[in-house]
Structure formats: C-alpha cells, structure tokens
Short mmCIF file of N, CA and C in Angstrom, two decimals:
data_model
loop_
_atom_site.label_atom_id
_atom_site.label_comp_id
_atom_site.label_asym_id
_atom_site.label_seq_id
_atom_site.Cartn_x
_atom_site.Cartn_y
_atom_site.Cartn_z
N MET A 1 145.14 77.87 81.07
CA MET A 1 144.35 79.09 81.07
C MET A 1 142.86 78.79 81.00
N ARG A 2 142.48 77.80 80.20
CA ARG A 2 141.07 77.42 80.10
C ARG A 2 140.55 76.93 81.44
N LEU A 3 141.40 76.21 82.15
CA LEU A 3 141.01 75.69 83.46
C LEU A 3 140.74 76.84 84.43
N VAL A 4 141.56 77.87 84.41
CA VAL A 4 141.36 79.03 85.27
C VAL A 4 140.06 79.73 84.89
N ALA A 5 139.81 79.91 83.61
CA ALA A 5 138.57 80.54 83.16
C ALA A 5 137.36 79.73 83.59
N PHE A 6 137.46 78.41 83.48
CA PHE A 6 136.37 77.53 83.89
C PHE A 6 136.08 77.70 85.38
N PHE A 7 137.13 77.68 86.20
CA PHE A 7 136.93 77.81 87.64
C PHE A 7 136.37 79.19 88.01
N LEU A 8 136.81 80.23 87.32
CA LEU A 8 136.26 81.56 87.57
C LEU A 8 134.78 81.62 87.21
N THR A 9 134.40 80.97 86.11
CA THR A 9 133.00 80.94 85.71
C THR A 9 132.15 80.21 86.75
N VAL A 10 132.64 79.07 87.20
CA VAL A 10 131.93 78.29 88.23
C VAL A 10 131.84 79.10 89.53
N LEU A 11 132.94 79.73 89.91
CA LEU A 11 132.94 80.54 91.13
C LEU A 11 131.94 81.67 91.04
N MET A 12 131.88 82.36 89.91
CA MET A 12 130.93 83.46 89.75
C MET A 12 129.49 82.94 89.81
N ALA A 13 129.24 81.78 89.25
CA ALA A 13 127.89 81.21 89.30
C ALA A 13 127.48 80.89 90.74
N LEU A 14 128.44 80.43 91.53
CA LEU A 14 128.14 80.10 92.92
C LEU A 14 128.01 81.34 93.79
N VAL A 15 128.78 82.35 93.51
CA VAL A 15 128.80 83.55 94.33
C VAL A 15 127.68 84.51 93.95
N HIS A 16 127.20 84.44 92.72
CA HIS A 16 126.19 85.38 92.23
C HIS A 16 125.03 85.59 93.20
N PRO A 17 124.40 84.53 93.74
CA PRO A 17 123.28 84.77 94.64
C PRO A 17 123.66 85.56 95.89
N VAL A 18 124.91 85.46 96.32
CA VAL A 18 125.36 86.19 97.50
C VAL A 18 125.29 87.70 97.23
N PHE A 19 125.51 88.09 95.98
CA PHE A 19 125.52 89.50 95.62
C PHE A 19 124.20 89.93 95.00
N ALA A 20 123.12 89.25 95.35
CA ALA A 20 121.80 89.62 94.82
C ALA A 20 121.53 91.07 95.18
N ARG A 21 120.92 91.78 94.27
CA ARG A 21 120.72 93.20 94.48
C ARG A 21 119.74 93.46 95.62
N GLU A 22 119.96 94.53 96.29
CA GLU A 22 119.06 94.95 97.37
C GLU A 22 117.91 95.75 96.76
N PHE A 23 116.77 95.69 97.38
CA PHE A 23 115.64 96.49 96.95
C PHE A 23 115.80 97.88 97.54
N SER A 24 115.61 98.87 96.72
CA SER A 24 115.78 100.26 97.18
C SER A 24 114.61 100.66 98.08
N ASP A 25 114.83 101.71 98.85
CA ASP A 25 113.76 102.25 99.68
C ASP A 25 112.60 102.69 98.81
N ALA A 26 112.91 103.24 97.63
CA ALA A 26 111.85 103.69 96.70
C ALA A 26 111.02 102.51 96.22
N GLU A 27 111.67 101.37 95.92
CA GLU A 27 110.93 100.18 95.48
C GLU A 27 110.04 99.65 96.60
N ARG A 28 110.57 99.60 97.80
CA ARG A 28 109.79 99.13 98.94
C ARG A 28 108.61 100.06 99.23
N SER A 29 108.86 101.35 99.13
CA SER A 29 107.80 102.33 99.35
C SER A 29 106.72 102.22 98.26
N ALA A 30 107.14 102.04 97.02
CA ALA A 30 106.18 101.90 95.92
C ALA A 30 105.33 100.65 96.10
N LEU A 31 105.93 99.57 96.60
CA LEU A 31 105.17 98.35 96.85
C LEU A 31 104.15 98.59 97.96
N LYS A 32 104.56 99.22 99.04
CA LYS A 32 103.62 99.51 100.13
C LYS A 32 102.46 100.37 99.63
N ASP A 33 102.78 101.34 98.76
CA ASP A 33 101.73 102.19 98.19
C ASP A 33 100.75 101.36 97.36
N GLN A 34 101.28 100.44 96.56
CA GLN A 34 100.43 99.60 95.71
C GLN A 34 99.53 98.72 96.59
N ILE A 35 100.09 98.16 97.63
CA ILE A 35 99.31 97.31 98.54
C ILE A 35 98.23 98.14 99.24
N PHE A 36 98.58 99.34 99.68
CA PHE A 36 97.60 100.21 100.31
C PHE A 36 96.44 100.49 99.36
N ARG A 37 96.76 100.82 98.09
CA ARG A 37 95.71 101.09 97.09
C ARG A 37 94.85 99.85 96.86
N PHE A 38 95.50 98.68 96.79
CA PHE A 38 94.75 97.44 96.56
C PHE A 38 93.81 97.16 97.72
N GLU A 39 94.32 97.24 98.95
CA GLU A 39 93.48 96.97 100.11
C GLU A 39 92.30 97.94 100.19
N ALA A 40 92.56 99.21 99.95
CA ALA A 40 91.49 100.21 99.98
C ALA A 40 90.46 99.94 98.89
N ALA A 41 90.93 99.58 97.70
CA ALA A 41 90.01 99.28 96.59
C ALA A 41 89.17 98.06 96.90
N LEU A 42 89.79 97.02 97.46
CA LEU A 42 89.05 95.80 97.79
C LEU A 42 87.99 96.07 98.84
N LYS A 43 88.36 96.81 99.87
CA LYS A 43 87.44 97.09 100.96
C LYS A 43 86.29 97.99 100.52
N SER A 44 86.52 98.83 99.50
CA SER A 44 85.45 99.73 99.02
C SER A 44 84.77 99.20 97.76
N ASN A 45 85.05 97.93 97.43
CA ASN A 45 84.47 97.29 96.24
C ASN A 45 84.76 98.03 94.94
N ASP A 46 85.93 98.65 94.85
CA ASP A 46 86.37 99.33 93.63
C ASP A 46 87.11 98.29 92.77
N PHE A 47 86.32 97.50 92.04
CA PHE A 47 86.90 96.38 91.30
C PHE A 47 87.69 96.82 90.07
N ASP A 48 87.45 98.03 89.58
CA ASP A 48 88.30 98.55 88.50
C ASP A 48 89.73 98.71 89.01
N ALA A 49 89.87 99.30 90.19
CA ALA A 49 91.20 99.49 90.78
C ALA A 49 91.83 98.15 91.16
N VAL A 50 91.04 97.22 91.68
CA VAL A 50 91.56 95.90 92.04
C VAL A 50 92.13 95.22 90.79
N GLY A 51 91.39 95.28 89.69
CA GLY A 51 91.83 94.64 88.46
C GLY A 51 93.09 95.23 87.87
N LYS A 52 93.38 96.49 88.19
CA LYS A 52 94.58 97.13 87.66
C LYS A 52 95.84 96.71 88.39
N THR A 53 95.71 95.90 89.44
CA THR A 53 96.90 95.42 90.13
C THR A 53 97.42 94.12 89.52
N VAL A 54 96.66 93.54 88.60
CA VAL A 54 97.08 92.32 87.90
C VAL A 54 98.05 92.74 86.79
N PRO A 55 99.17 92.03 86.64
CA PRO A 55 100.12 92.40 85.58
C PRO A 55 99.45 92.42 84.20
N PRO A 56 99.63 93.50 83.45
CA PRO A 56 99.02 93.61 82.12
C PRO A 56 99.38 92.46 81.18
N LYS A 57 100.59 91.95 81.29
CA LYS A 57 100.99 90.83 80.42
C LYS A 57 100.19 89.57 80.74
N ILE A 58 99.83 89.38 81.99
CA ILE A 58 99.00 88.24 82.39
C ILE A 58 97.61 88.40 81.78
N LEU A 59 97.04 89.59 81.93
CA LEU A 59 95.71 89.85 81.35
C LEU A 59 95.73 89.66 79.84
N ALA A 60 96.77 90.15 79.19
CA ALA A 60 96.87 90.02 77.73
C ALA A 60 96.95 88.55 77.32
N SER A 61 97.67 87.75 78.07
CA SER A 61 97.78 86.32 77.76
C SER A 61 96.45 85.61 77.93
N ILE A 62 95.74 85.90 79.02
CA ILE A 62 94.44 85.27 79.26
C ILE A 62 93.45 85.71 78.19
N ALA A 63 93.43 87.01 77.88
CA ALA A 63 92.51 87.53 76.87
C ALA A 63 92.79 86.91 75.51
N SER A 64 94.04 86.80 75.16
CA SER A 64 94.41 86.20 73.88
C SER A 64 93.95 84.75 73.81
N GLY A 65 94.17 84.01 74.88
CA GLY A 65 93.75 82.61 74.92
C GLY A 65 92.25 82.44 74.84
N ALA A 66 91.52 83.43 75.35
CA ALA A 66 90.06 83.37 75.33
C ALA A 66 89.47 84.01 74.07
N GLY A 67 90.33 84.64 73.28
CA GLY A 67 89.85 85.28 72.06
C GLY A 67 89.03 86.53 72.31
N VAL A 68 89.35 87.25 73.39
CA VAL A 68 88.63 88.49 73.71
C VAL A 68 89.65 89.61 73.91
N SER A 69 89.17 90.83 73.98
CA SER A 69 90.04 91.97 74.25
C SER A 69 90.36 92.01 75.74
N VAL A 70 91.42 92.72 76.08
CA VAL A 70 91.78 92.89 77.49
C VAL A 70 90.66 93.63 78.21
N GLU A 71 90.06 94.62 77.56
CA GLU A 71 88.97 95.37 78.18
C GLU A 71 87.76 94.47 78.47
N THR A 72 87.44 93.58 77.55
CA THR A 72 86.34 92.63 77.76
C THR A 72 86.66 91.72 78.93
N LEU A 73 87.91 91.27 79.00
CA LEU A 73 88.34 90.42 80.11
C LEU A 73 88.25 91.18 81.43
N ARG A 74 88.70 92.42 81.46
CA ARG A 74 88.62 93.23 82.69
C ARG A 74 87.17 93.36 83.15
N ASP A 75 86.26 93.60 82.19
CA ASP A 75 84.84 93.72 82.54
C ASP A 75 84.31 92.41 83.11
N ALA A 76 84.71 91.29 82.52
CA ALA A 76 84.27 89.98 83.00
C ALA A 76 84.80 89.71 84.41
N LEU A 77 86.06 90.05 84.65
CA LEU A 77 86.65 89.86 85.97
C LEU A 77 85.95 90.74 87.01
N LYS A 78 85.63 91.96 86.62
CA LYS A 78 84.92 92.87 87.52
C LYS A 78 83.56 92.28 87.89
N THR A 79 82.84 91.78 86.89
CA THR A 79 81.53 91.17 87.15
C THR A 79 81.67 89.95 88.05
N GLN A 80 82.69 89.13 87.79
CA GLN A 80 82.90 87.93 88.61
C GLN A 80 83.19 88.32 90.06
N MET A 81 84.03 89.34 90.28
CA MET A 81 84.32 89.77 91.65
C MET A 81 83.07 90.30 92.33
N GLN A 82 82.25 91.06 91.61
CA GLN A 82 81.01 91.58 92.19
C GLN A 82 80.08 90.45 92.60
N MET A 83 79.96 89.45 91.74
CA MET A 83 79.08 88.31 92.05
C MET A 83 79.61 87.53 93.24
N THR A 84 80.92 87.33 93.30
CA THR A 84 81.51 86.58 94.41
C THR A 84 81.29 87.29 95.72
N LEU A 85 81.56 88.59 95.75
CA LEU A 85 81.41 89.33 97.00
C LEU A 85 79.96 89.64 97.33
N ALA A 86 79.03 89.37 96.40
CA ALA A 86 77.61 89.50 96.72
C ALA A 86 77.15 88.33 97.57
N SER A 87 77.83 87.20 97.43
CA SER A 87 77.42 86.00 98.18
C SER A 87 78.26 85.76 99.43
N VAL A 88 79.37 86.48 99.57
CA VAL A 88 80.19 86.37 100.78
C VAL A 88 80.52 87.77 101.28
N LYS A 89 80.75 87.86 102.57
CA LYS A 89 81.11 89.14 103.18
C LYS A 89 82.61 89.12 103.47
N LEU A 90 83.29 90.15 103.00
CA LEU A 90 84.70 90.31 103.32
C LEU A 90 84.79 90.94 104.70
N VAL A 91 85.21 90.14 105.68
CA VAL A 91 85.28 90.61 107.06
C VAL A 91 86.61 91.32 107.30
N GLU A 92 87.69 90.69 106.88
CA GLU A 92 89.02 91.28 107.05
C GLU A 92 89.89 90.90 105.87
N PHE A 93 90.80 91.80 105.54
CA PHE A 93 91.80 91.51 104.51
C PHE A 93 93.05 92.30 104.87
N ALA A 94 94.19 91.62 104.88
CA ALA A 94 95.43 92.32 105.20
C ALA A 94 96.62 91.61 104.58
N MET A 95 97.53 92.43 104.07
CA MET A 95 98.83 91.95 103.61
C MET A 95 99.86 92.46 104.60
N ASP A 96 100.69 91.57 105.10
CA ASP A 96 101.69 91.93 106.11
C ASP A 96 102.97 92.39 105.42
N THR A 97 103.03 93.67 105.09
CA THR A 97 104.20 94.19 104.36
C THR A 97 105.47 94.12 105.20
N ASP A 98 105.34 94.15 106.53
CA ASP A 98 106.53 94.06 107.38
C ASP A 98 107.17 92.67 107.30
N ALA A 99 106.38 91.66 106.97
CA ALA A 99 106.90 90.30 106.87
C ALA A 99 107.18 89.89 105.42
N ALA A 100 107.09 90.83 104.50
CA ALA A 100 107.34 90.51 103.08
C ALA A 100 108.77 90.00 102.91
N ARG A 101 108.90 89.01 102.03
CA ARG A 101 110.21 88.45 101.70
C ARG A 101 110.58 88.95 100.31
N PHE A 102 111.65 89.72 100.22
CA PHE A 102 112.11 90.27 98.95
C PHE A 102 113.16 89.34 98.37
N GLU A 103 112.90 88.90 97.14
CA GLU A 103 113.78 87.93 96.51
C GLU A 103 113.95 88.28 95.04
N GLN A 104 114.68 87.42 94.33
CA GLN A 104 114.78 87.57 92.89
C GLN A 104 114.94 86.19 92.27
N THR A 105 114.50 86.11 91.01
CA THR A 105 114.63 84.84 90.29
C THR A 105 116.09 84.64 89.90
N THR A 106 116.39 83.49 89.34
CA THR A 106 117.78 83.20 88.96
C THR A 106 118.31 84.17 87.91
N ASP A 107 117.43 84.82 87.14
CA ASP A 107 117.90 85.80 86.15
C ASP A 107 117.90 87.22 86.70
N GLY A 108 117.58 87.37 88.00
CA GLY A 108 117.62 88.69 88.61
C GLY A 108 116.30 89.43 88.64
N THR A 109 115.21 88.80 88.21
CA THR A 109 113.90 89.45 88.24
C THR A 109 113.47 89.63 89.69
N PRO A 110 113.23 90.88 90.13
CA PRO A 110 112.86 91.10 91.53
C PRO A 110 111.40 90.76 91.79
N TYR A 111 111.15 90.25 92.99
CA TYR A 111 109.78 89.99 93.42
C TYR A 111 109.72 89.95 94.93
N ALA A 112 108.51 89.98 95.44
CA ALA A 112 108.30 89.86 96.88
C ALA A 112 107.14 88.90 97.11
N LEU A 113 107.19 88.20 98.21
CA LEU A 113 106.09 87.36 98.67
C LEU A 113 105.58 87.96 99.96
N ILE A 114 104.30 88.32 99.96
CA ILE A 114 103.70 89.03 101.08
C ILE A 114 102.66 88.14 101.75
N PRO A 115 102.87 87.80 103.03
CA PRO A 115 101.85 87.02 103.75
C PRO A 115 100.51 87.77 103.71
N THR A 116 99.46 87.03 103.35
CA THR A 116 98.15 87.62 103.16
C THR A 116 97.11 86.83 103.93
N ARG A 117 96.22 87.55 104.60
CA ARG A 117 95.14 86.91 105.36
C ARG A 117 93.82 87.50 104.91
N THR A 118 92.88 86.61 104.61
CA THR A 118 91.53 87.01 104.22
C THR A 118 90.54 86.28 105.11
N LEU A 119 89.63 87.02 105.69
CA LEU A 119 88.57 86.43 106.50
C LEU A 119 87.24 86.75 105.83
N LEU A 120 86.54 85.70 105.43
CA LEU A 120 85.25 85.83 104.75
C LEU A 120 84.15 85.22 105.60
N GLU A 121 82.94 85.67 105.37
CA GLU A 121 81.79 85.08 106.05
C GLU A 121 80.73 84.76 105.01
N THR A 122 80.22 83.53 105.06
CA THR A 122 79.15 83.12 104.18
C THR A 122 78.20 82.22 104.96
N ASP A 123 76.93 82.51 104.88
CA ASP A 123 75.90 81.75 105.58
C ASP A 123 76.23 81.59 107.07
N GLY A 124 76.74 82.67 107.69
CA GLY A 124 77.04 82.64 109.11
C GLY A 124 78.33 81.94 109.47
N GLN A 125 79.02 81.38 108.53
CA GLN A 125 80.28 80.66 108.77
C GLN A 125 81.46 81.53 108.32
N LYS A 126 82.42 81.70 109.21
CA LYS A 126 83.63 82.44 108.86
C LYS A 126 84.69 81.48 108.33
N ILE A 127 85.38 81.94 107.29
CA ILE A 127 86.43 81.14 106.66
C ILE A 127 87.67 82.02 106.55
N GLU A 128 88.79 81.47 107.02
CA GLU A 128 90.05 82.20 106.97
C GLU A 128 90.96 81.58 105.92
N ALA A 129 91.46 82.43 105.03
CA ALA A 129 92.42 81.99 104.01
C ALA A 129 93.74 82.68 104.30
N LYS A 130 94.79 81.88 104.38
CA LYS A 130 96.15 82.41 104.55
C LYS A 130 96.96 81.99 103.34
N SER A 131 97.68 82.93 102.77
CA SER A 131 98.48 82.64 101.59
C SER A 131 99.57 83.69 101.47
N ASP A 132 100.30 83.61 100.38
CA ASP A 132 101.26 84.64 100.04
C ASP A 132 100.82 85.25 98.73
N THR A 133 100.94 86.56 98.65
CA THR A 133 100.66 87.27 97.41
C THR A 133 102.00 87.58 96.76
N LEU A 134 102.10 87.29 95.48
CA LEU A 134 103.30 87.62 94.73
C LEU A 134 103.21 89.06 94.27
N ALA A 135 104.24 89.82 94.55
CA ALA A 135 104.37 91.18 94.02
C ALA A 135 105.54 91.15 93.06
N LEU A 136 105.30 91.56 91.83
CA LEU A 136 106.38 91.57 90.85
C LEU A 136 106.46 92.92 90.17
N VAL A 137 107.65 93.25 89.73
CA VAL A 137 107.89 94.52 89.05
C VAL A 137 107.89 94.26 87.55
N ASP A 138 107.11 95.04 86.83
CA ASP A 138 107.12 94.98 85.38
C ASP A 138 107.09 96.42 84.86
N GLU A 139 108.09 96.74 84.07
CA GLU A 139 108.24 98.09 83.52
C GLU A 139 108.15 99.15 84.61
N GLY A 140 108.79 98.87 85.74
CA GLY A 140 108.89 99.84 86.81
C GLY A 140 107.70 99.93 87.75
N ASN A 141 106.68 99.10 87.53
CA ASN A 141 105.48 99.14 88.38
C ASN A 141 105.31 97.81 89.11
N TRP A 142 104.82 97.88 90.34
CA TRP A 142 104.51 96.69 91.11
C TRP A 142 103.11 96.19 90.74
N TYR A 143 103.00 94.87 90.59
CA TYR A 143 101.71 94.23 90.35
C TYR A 143 101.57 93.09 91.35
N LEU A 144 100.32 92.69 91.61
CA LEU A 144 100.03 91.67 92.62
C LEU A 144 99.33 90.49 91.97
N LEU A 145 99.67 89.30 92.46
CA LEU A 145 99.08 88.09 91.90
C LEU A 145 98.97 87.03 92.98
N ARG A 146 97.83 86.38 93.02
CA ARG A 146 97.63 85.27 93.94
C ARG A 146 98.37 84.05 93.38
N VAL A 147 99.16 83.40 94.20
CA VAL A 147 99.94 82.25 93.71
C VAL A 147 99.56 80.94 94.39
N THR A 148 98.33 80.89 94.95
CA THR A 148 97.86 79.61 95.49
C THR A 148 97.02 78.89 94.44
N ASP A 149 96.62 79.59 93.40
CA ASP A 149 95.85 79.01 92.31
C ASP A 149 96.82 78.51 91.23
N GLN A 150 96.83 77.20 91.01
CA GLN A 150 97.81 76.62 90.08
C GLN A 150 97.62 77.09 88.64
N GLN A 151 96.39 77.42 88.25
CA GLN A 151 96.17 77.96 86.91
C GLN A 151 96.86 79.31 86.76
N GLN A 152 96.74 80.15 87.78
CA GLN A 152 97.40 81.45 87.73
C GLN A 152 98.91 81.30 87.72
N VAL A 153 99.43 80.35 88.48
CA VAL A 153 100.87 80.11 88.51
C VAL A 153 101.34 79.64 87.13
N ALA A 154 100.57 78.77 86.49
CA ALA A 154 100.94 78.29 85.15
C ALA A 154 100.99 79.45 84.15
N ILE A 155 100.01 80.34 84.23
CA ILE A 155 100.00 81.51 83.33
C ILE A 155 101.18 82.42 83.65
N LEU A 156 101.43 82.64 84.95
CA LEU A 156 102.58 83.44 85.37
C LEU A 156 103.86 82.90 84.75
N ARG A 157 104.07 81.61 84.86
CA ARG A 157 105.31 81.00 84.36
C ARG A 157 105.40 81.03 82.84
N LYS A 158 104.26 81.02 82.17
CA LYS A 158 104.24 81.13 80.71
C LYS A 158 104.62 82.55 80.28
N VAL A 159 104.04 83.52 80.95
CA VAL A 159 104.26 84.93 80.59
C VAL A 159 105.60 85.45 81.11
N TYR A 160 105.99 85.00 82.28
CA TYR A 160 107.25 85.40 82.91
C TYR A 160 108.08 84.14 83.17
N PRO A 161 108.78 83.64 82.17
CA PRO A 161 109.53 82.38 82.31
C PRO A 161 110.55 82.40 83.45
N ALA A 162 110.97 83.56 83.89
CA ALA A 162 111.93 83.63 84.99
C ALA A 162 111.39 82.99 86.27
N PHE A 163 110.06 82.87 86.37
CA PHE A 163 109.45 82.29 87.57
C PHE A 163 109.28 80.77 87.48
N ALA A 164 109.77 80.17 86.41
CA ALA A 164 109.59 78.72 86.20
C ALA A 164 110.13 77.90 87.36
N SER A 165 111.23 78.31 87.95
CA SER A 165 111.85 77.51 89.03
C SER A 165 111.50 78.00 90.43
N VAL A 166 110.70 79.05 90.53
CA VAL A 166 110.32 79.57 91.85
C VAL A 166 109.22 78.69 92.44
N GLN A 167 109.44 78.24 93.65
CA GLN A 167 108.44 77.45 94.37
C GLN A 167 107.68 78.38 95.30
N PHE A 168 106.38 78.40 95.15
CA PHE A 168 105.55 79.28 95.96
C PHE A 168 104.97 78.50 97.13
N PRO A 169 104.88 79.14 98.31
CA PRO A 169 104.30 78.47 99.48
C PRO A 169 102.82 78.16 99.24
N GLU A 170 102.38 77.07 99.82
CA GLU A 170 100.97 76.71 99.71
C GLU A 170 100.17 77.51 100.73
N GLY A 171 98.96 77.82 100.37
CA GLY A 171 98.09 78.54 101.28
C GLY A 171 97.21 77.57 102.04
N SER A 172 96.37 78.12 102.89
CA SER A 172 95.44 77.29 103.66
C SER A 172 94.09 78.00 103.74
N VAL A 173 93.04 77.21 103.81
CA VAL A 173 91.68 77.72 103.99
C VAL A 173 91.05 76.88 105.09
N GLU A 174 90.59 77.56 106.15
CA GLU A 174 90.03 76.84 107.28
C GLU A 174 88.81 77.57 107.84
N PRO A 175 87.82 76.81 108.30
CA PRO A 175 86.70 77.44 109.01
C PRO A 175 87.19 78.02 110.32
N VAL A 176 86.58 79.13 110.74
CA VAL A 176 86.94 79.79 111.98
C VAL A 176 85.73 79.76 112.88
N LYS A 177 85.94 79.46 114.14
CA LYS A 177 84.83 79.41 115.10
C LYS A 177 84.61 80.74 115.74
#
C-alpha cells in the first residue's frame, strides 16, 4: 500500500504542471489595463502613477533596507526618474501584450512575461533596449517589474520566494542607426 501511495505522489508531482491553471479573461484584461495605464503614465511623465505599478512589498523591502519610509522611497524614485528622463528622450515605449507568456511558479503563483521595447535618444544617439517585463499578481492586483536588473531580481526573490527558481530572459541594449 505504501508503494502505491508513493507512486501516486510521484505521478501527481509529474502531472501537476500539465494541469496548471489557466488565466481568466478578467485577469488578462486587468493586466492589459495595467499596462495601458503604465504606458500612458510613462509617456506623460506621470511618475507617481509609474511608481504605483511596482509591487508594494518590493517597495517596503527596499525602504526597510534603506531605513526610510515607503513614501520617502517613492519620492526618491520619482526624482530619479525625472532626472533620468531630463537627460534622455523617450522616443518609443511598448509592451507587446499579444506576445505575453502566462506562466506560474512551482507553487502556483501566476505571472506573465511581456516583451518590452524602449527606444531612447541621448546626445543624438538612439538606443534600443529589448527585455521582458514581469507582471505579477499580488492581492488581486497586477504589478510590473523590470527583470533585467539583477538587483531587482534579487529583491524580487527575497520578497517573493516562489520566484527563486524562475529564470528570466536576458535583455539587450544596442545603438540604433
């Protein structure tokens, strides 16, 4: 009997990924809405709205490590984004929601990887960055996070241990003629 139970346990472990839950139309629609809001906020330099797409638990972890409040951290991030975009021009920004890959971690945590393209111009030189943006659900809301920055990935894995074994695609940055 123990042998049968053992084999059933092993079988369930192997079959589990086959029965991974599907993302509902409502979840997909909510993600598209979040991406639309993010893109609009970025293009209109609404850095308050941009900052609200970062998972609150990530912000709380960074703020705690820095010994500041989340609000102080949000203000600092807003200032940093303003300074960065003062020296570079955002020419194009797009997330390809049609090519998003919907997945889940081994514990069932849902997430999506969305191909993202950013075209910047600085000193007359255009630079294209291609990457994937991580979209994750926390307490029923979608949040967005860049996963080409290893520091951000380390914080993500600390705050959301379910992502410890997820391998994220590498991005690229290239000059454009």
